[in-house]
Amino acid sequence: MDATVQPLDRRTLARYAIGSLGTGGFATLPGLVLVYYLTDTLGVAALAAGLLVAVAKIWDVVIDPVIGNRSDHSLATTGSRRRFMLIGALALPVFFALTFAVPAALNPAASMAWVAVAFLGCATAFSLFQVPYIGLPAELTRRYDDRTRLLTWRVVVLTIAILLFGAGGPILRGLSDDPRVGYLLMAVVAGVVIGAGLLVSTTIAPLNPPIARRSPNAPLAESYRAALAALRRSVPFRTLLGTFVLQAVATGMMLAGAQYVATWVLRSEAAVTLLFVALIAPALLCAPLWGRFAQRVGKERAFALSSTVFAVAALSLLGMLVVPGSWVYVPVAVAGAAYAGMQSLPLAMLPDVISADARTSGDGHAGTFSGVWTAGETMGMAFGATALTLVLAVTGYAERIAGETVEQSGTAVTGIILSFSVVPALLIVTSLLPLRRYRLRRADIDTIAPLNRQRKDAS
């Protein structure tokens, strides 16, 4: 059924949103524990750990536009993007468990190689699902406010996933006295939950008649040409993507740094669970509020306000240099309330961008846009984690193998705090500069659906 007239019922909302249980889990848990696992269990140097994560994310950047283009091709020739989503949903739990199944007999260099191969498999499987998943809202509904509703409930589930995996993952890890066993237990349980969420959402991909005869897949170069063409012709896409990537760097840096703050600033590894509860509980409550606020003032204004609140809250965490303590949970909670808007609103704006482009370039390019978007988000999160490890290396962070006892210098602790406060705040403020050129409004989007419908009827 055409997205212009397809009802956005509760079943559609629920099946789409449940996919974020998986995507949120995979986006959260590796970002939270992978670098720490490498440096404090496997004995990998901080800089090398950061490079490993960066290589995996660069691989994402390489393959995401290709997957997006192939997804568009699959839609044209089979009528659905479901095949890609299903392959990713089945493969991701397997590679996720392997990432944290490094044999104890391996030295740090061999352990790093094991993790690199397994995590590359994770990244590929995740992209196979995530790229078409991100593009689906443009096909599920063409209405401006319906997209806000769709993505708001997706972010509600996303925040639940972040809380579940961010708080529950470390708890599972701590069930064994052997850190290696604890990490493996965490990975197996988390992988099953992630896979289940992804599999449910594969059913939401529309099954429509093919719109083109089967043809050989385009060469790889065509995928990148299509991605560059989308960036070149769509000013709203460039501006929104630029903002979102910079914010991904900021949040990626804070996510990777949370465990270090808990261990070396708050002096409790278990405090990372409280940090996540403080961050996500307000986000869970505020996601629907940001959706309602966006309906009143527009998505772009609500997005800018949520970003500003987040930046102020992050900057206030600089106070840990003077008085580290439980007060930090208050600004973290404020940041969590803002984070709900920073996640749901740009994702609700993306299908508007795709619809605006379809008015001049035709339908069927959602996969290309979502491939570039996912690549940008992945690159941003990777740079965030890599930036953290650079700060740790420069400030003299001492890595360790499981069971060893080390003490960090004051300079290293200062580096951890700066990477959790000032640097993310500056990145968020900088991200608002490209957003000033975003010009799509409700009136622009709600006139597109009837135009597209008339064009289809005429053809």
PDB file of N, CA, C and O in Angstrom, residues 157-188:
ATOM      1  N   VAL A 157      11.898   3.117  22.902  1.00  0.00           N
ATOM      2  CA  VAL A 157      12.462   1.769  23.000  1.00  0.00           C
ATOM      3  C   VAL A 157      13.992   1.831  23.005  1.00  0.00           C
ATOM      4  O   VAL A 157      14.660   1.060  23.710  1.00  0.00           O
ATOM      5  N   LEU A 158      14.559   2.754  22.229  1.00  0.00           N
ATOM      6  CA  LEU A 158      16.014   2.919  22.205  1.00  0.00           C
ATOM      7  C   LEU A 158      16.551   3.263  23.586  1.00  0.00           C
ATOM      8  O   LEU A 158      17.561   2.716  24.029  1.00  0.00           O
ATOM      9  N   THR A 159      15.865   4.157  24.287  1.00  0.00           N
ATOM     10  CA  THR A 159      16.324   4.527  25.627  1.00  0.00           C
ATOM     11  C   THR A 159      16.177   3.361  26.599  1.00  0.00           C
ATOM     12  O   THR A 159      17.025   3.166  27.482  1.00  0.00           O
ATOM     13  N   ILE A 160      15.114   2.576  26.432  1.00  0.00           N
ATOM     14  CA  ILE A 160      14.983   1.368  27.257  1.00  0.00           C
ATOM     15  C   ILE A 160      16.150   0.419  26.985  1.00  0.00           C
ATOM     16  O   ILE A 160      16.734  -0.163  27.907  1.00  0.00           O
ATOM     17  N   ALA A 161      16.510   0.294  25.702  1.00  0.00           N
ATOM     18  CA  ALA A 161      17.628  -0.585  25.339  1.00  0.00           C
ATOM     19  C   ALA A 161      18.939  -0.085  25.930  1.00  0.00           C
ATOM     20  O   ALA A 161      19.741  -0.871  26.445  1.00  0.00           O
ATOM     21  N   ILE A 162      19.155   1.223  25.869  1.00  0.00           N
ATOM     22  CA  ILE A 162      20.387   1.777  26.435  1.00  0.00           C
ATOM     23  C   ILE A 162      20.451   1.511  27.933  1.00  0.00           C
ATOM     24  O   ILE A 162      21.498   1.150  28.478  1.00  0.00           O
ATOM     25  N   LEU A 163      19.301   1.686  28.603  1.00  0.00           N
ATOM     26  CA  LEU A 163      19.256   1.410  30.046  1.00  0.00           C
ATOM     27  C   LEU A 163      19.466  -0.073  30.317  1.00  0.00           C
ATOM     28  O   LEU A 163      20.256  -0.451  31.194  1.00  0.00           O
ATOM     29  N   LEU A 164      18.779  -0.907  29.553  1.00  0.00           N
ATOM     30  CA  LEU A 164      18.870  -2.350  29.754  1.00  0.00           C
ATOM     31  C   LEU A 164      20.292  -2.856  29.542  1.00  0.00           C
ATOM     32  O   LEU A 164      20.844  -3.590  30.383  1.00  0.00           O
ATOM     33  N   PHE A 165      20.906  -2.451  28.437  1.00  0.00           N
ATOM     34  CA  PHE A 165      22.244  -2.953  28.113  1.00  0.00           C
ATOM     35  C   PHE A 165      23.336  -2.188  28.853  1.00  0.00           C
ATOM     36  O   PHE A 165      24.329  -2.777  29.273  1.00  0.00           O
ATOM     37  N   GLY A 166      23.142  -0.872  29.002  1.00  0.00           N
ATOM     38  CA  GLY A 166      24.161  -0.085  29.689  1.00  0.00           C
ATOM     39  C   GLY A 166      24.257  -0.413  31.159  1.00  0.00           C
ATOM     40  O   GLY A 166      25.351  -0.436  31.739  1.00  0.00           O
ATOM     41  N   ALA A 167      23.122  -0.671  31.790  1.00  0.00           N
ATOM     42  CA  ALA A 167      23.132  -1.027  33.204  1.00  0.00           C
ATOM     43  C   ALA A 167      23.253  -2.536  33.396  1.00  0.00           C
ATOM     44  O   ALA A 167      23.972  -3.001  34.286  1.00  0.00           O
ATOM     45  N   GLY A 168      22.537  -3.307  32.562  1.00  0.00           N
ATOM     46  CA  GLY A 168      22.530  -4.755  32.739  1.00  0.00           C
ATOM     47  C   GLY A 168      23.789  -5.446  32.273  1.00  0.00           C
ATOM     48  O   GLY A 168      24.196  -6.461  32.855  1.00  0.00           O
ATOM     49  N   GLY A 169      24.435  -4.897  31.225  1.00  0.00           N
ATOM     50  CA  GLY A 169      25.658  -5.510  30.723  1.00  0.00           C
ATOM     51  C   GLY A 169      26.741  -5.621  31.783  1.00  0.00           C
ATOM     52  O   GLY A 169      27.269  -6.725  32.030  1.00  0.00           O
ATOM     53  N   PRO A 170      27.086  -4.510  32.454  1.00  0.00           N
ATOM     54  CA  PRO A 170      28.087  -4.614  33.527  1.00  0.00           C
ATOM     55  C   PRO A 170      27.668  -5.528  34.670  1.00  0.00           C
ATOM     56  O   PRO A 170      28.511  -6.175  35.294  1.00  0.00           O
ATOM     57  N   ILE A 171      26.360  -5.600  34.947  1.00  0.00           N
ATOM     58  CA  ILE A 171      25.898  -6.509  36.000  1.00  0.00           C
ATOM     59  C   ILE A 171      26.162  -7.960  35.602  1.00  0.00           C
ATOM     60  O   ILE A 171      26.658  -8.763  36.401  1.00  0.00           O
ATOM     61  N   LEU A 172      25.826  -8.298  34.359  1.00  0.00           N
ATOM     62  CA  LEU A 172      26.110  -9.654  33.872  1.00  0.00           C
ATOM     63  C   LEU A 172      27.607  -9.941  33.897  1.00  0.00           C
ATOM     64  O   LEU A 172      28.035 -11.038  34.276  1.00  0.00           O
ATOM     65  N   ARG A 173      28.397  -8.964  33.492  1.00  0.00           N
ATOM     66  CA  ARG A 173      29.850  -9.122  33.491  1.00  0.00           C
ATOM     67  C   ARG A 173      30.369  -9.431  34.889  1.00  0.00           C
ATOM     68  O   ARG A 173      31.315 -10.211  35.070  1.00  0.00           O
ATOM     69  N   GLY A 174      29.749  -8.838  35.904  1.00  0.00           N
ATOM     70  CA  GLY A 174      30.209  -9.012  37.276  1.00  0.00           C
ATOM     71  C   GLY A 174      29.740 -10.285  37.953  1.00  0.00           C
ATOM     72  O   GLY A 174      30.104 -10.539  39.110  1.00  0.00           O
ATOM     73  N   LEU A 175      28.952 -11.116  37.270  1.00  0.00           N
ATOM     74  CA  LEU A 175      28.464 -12.352  37.885  1.00  0.00           C
ATOM     75  C   LEU A 175      29.562 -13.396  38.048  1.00  0.00           C
ATOM     76  O   LEU A 175      29.402 -14.351  38.812  1.00  0.00           O
ATOM     77  N   SER A 176      30.655 -13.237  37.326  1.00  0.00           N
ATOM     78  CA  SER A 176      31.778 -14.184  37.444  1.00  0.00           C
ATOM     79  C   SER A 176      32.994 -13.462  38.003  1.00  0.00           C
ATOM     80  O   SER A 176      33.252 -12.303  37.679  1.00  0.00           O
ATOM     81  N   ASP A 177      33.753 -14.171  38.833  1.00  0.00           N
ATOM     82  CA  ASP A 177      34.994 -13.607  39.363  1.00  0.00           C
ATOM     83  C   ASP A 177      36.063 -13.512  38.279  1.00  0.00           C
ATOM     84  O   ASP A 177      37.001 -12.724  38.397  1.00  0.00           O
ATOM     85  N   ASP A 178      35.937 -14.322  37.233  1.00  0.00           N
ATOM     86  CA  ASP A 178      36.862 -14.275  36.112  1.00  0.00           C
ATOM     87  C   ASP A 178      36.320 -13.274  35.094  1.00  0.00           C
ATOM     88  O   ASP A 178      35.254 -13.496  34.504  1.00  0.00           O
ATOM     89  N   PRO A 179      37.019 -12.146  34.860  1.00  0.00           N
ATOM     90  CA  PRO A 179      36.491 -11.141  33.928  1.00  0.00           C
ATOM     91  C   PRO A 179      36.217 -11.687  32.538  1.00  0.00           C
ATOM     92  O   PRO A 179      35.242 -11.278  31.891  1.00  0.00           O
ATOM     93  N   ARG A 180      37.038 -12.610  32.057  1.00  0.00           N
ATOM     94  CA  ARG A 180      36.830 -13.167  30.719  1.00  0.00           C
ATOM     95  C   ARG A 180      35.506 -13.930  30.639  1.00  0.00           C
ATOM     96  O   ARG A 180      34.755 -13.803  29.669  1.00  0.00           O
ATOM     97  N   VAL A 181      35.226 -14.722  31.646  1.00  0.00           N
ATOM     98  CA  VAL A 181      33.966 -15.464  31.685  1.00  0.00           C
ATOM     99  C   VAL A 181      32.793 -14.496  31.794  1.00  0.00           C
ATOM    100  O   VAL A 181      31.754 -14.671  31.151  1.00  0.00           O
ATOM    101  N   GLY A 182      32.962 -13.469  32.609  1.00  0.00           N
ATOM    102  CA  GLY A 182      31.903 -12.481  32.767  1.00  0.00           C
ATOM    103  C   GLY A 182      31.578 -11.767  31.466  1.00  0.00           C
ATOM    104  O   GLY A 182      30.398 -11.572  31.127  1.00  0.00           O
ATOM    105  N   TYR A 183      32.597 -11.374  30.717  1.00  0.00           N
ATOM    106  CA  TYR A 183      32.373 -10.713  29.431  1.00  0.00           C
ATOM    107  C   TYR A 183      31.684 -11.648  28.437  1.00  0.00           C
ATOM    108  O   TYR A 183      30.796 -11.231  27.681  1.00  0.00           O
ATOM    109  N   LEU A 184      32.069 -12.917  28.430  1.00  0.00           N
ATOM    110  CA  LEU A 184      31.455 -13.857  27.505  1.00  0.00           C
ATOM    111  C   LEU A 184      29.981 -14.085  27.848  1.00  0.00           C
ATOM    112  O   LEU A 184      29.117 -14.125  26.954  1.00  0.00           O
ATOM    113  N   LEU A 185      29.686 -14.234  29.141  1.00  0.00           N
ATOM    114  CA  LEU A 185      28.294 -14.381  29.570  1.00  0.00           C
ATOM    115  C   LEU A 185      27.474 -13.170  29.132  1.00  0.00           C
ATOM    116  O   LEU A 185      26.361 -13.305  28.594  1.00  0.00           O
ATOM    117  N   MET A 186      28.016 -12.001  29.358  1.00  0.00           N
ATOM    118  CA  MET A 186      27.346 -10.762  28.947  1.00  0.00           C
ATOM    119  C   MET A 186      27.076 -10.761  27.451  1.00  0.00           C
ATOM    120  O   MET A 186      25.971 -10.414  27.002  1.00  0.00           O
ATOM    121  N   ALA A 187      28.050 -11.165  26.655  1.00  0.00           N
ATOM    122  CA  ALA A 187      27.923 -11.115  25.199  1.00  0.00           C
ATOM    123  C   ALA A 187      26.888 -12.106  24.686  1.00  0.00           C
ATOM    124  O   ALA A 187      26.126 -11.797  23.768  1.00  0.00           O
ATOM    125  N   VAL A 188      26.839 -13.286  25.257  1.00  0.00           N
ATOM    126  CA  VAL A 188      25.882 -14.300  24.800  1.00  0.00           C
ATOM    127  C   VAL A 188      24.455 -13.867  25.114  1.00  0.00           C
ATOM    128  O   VAL A 188      23.565 -13.908  24.249  1.00  0.00           O
TER     129      VAL A 188
END
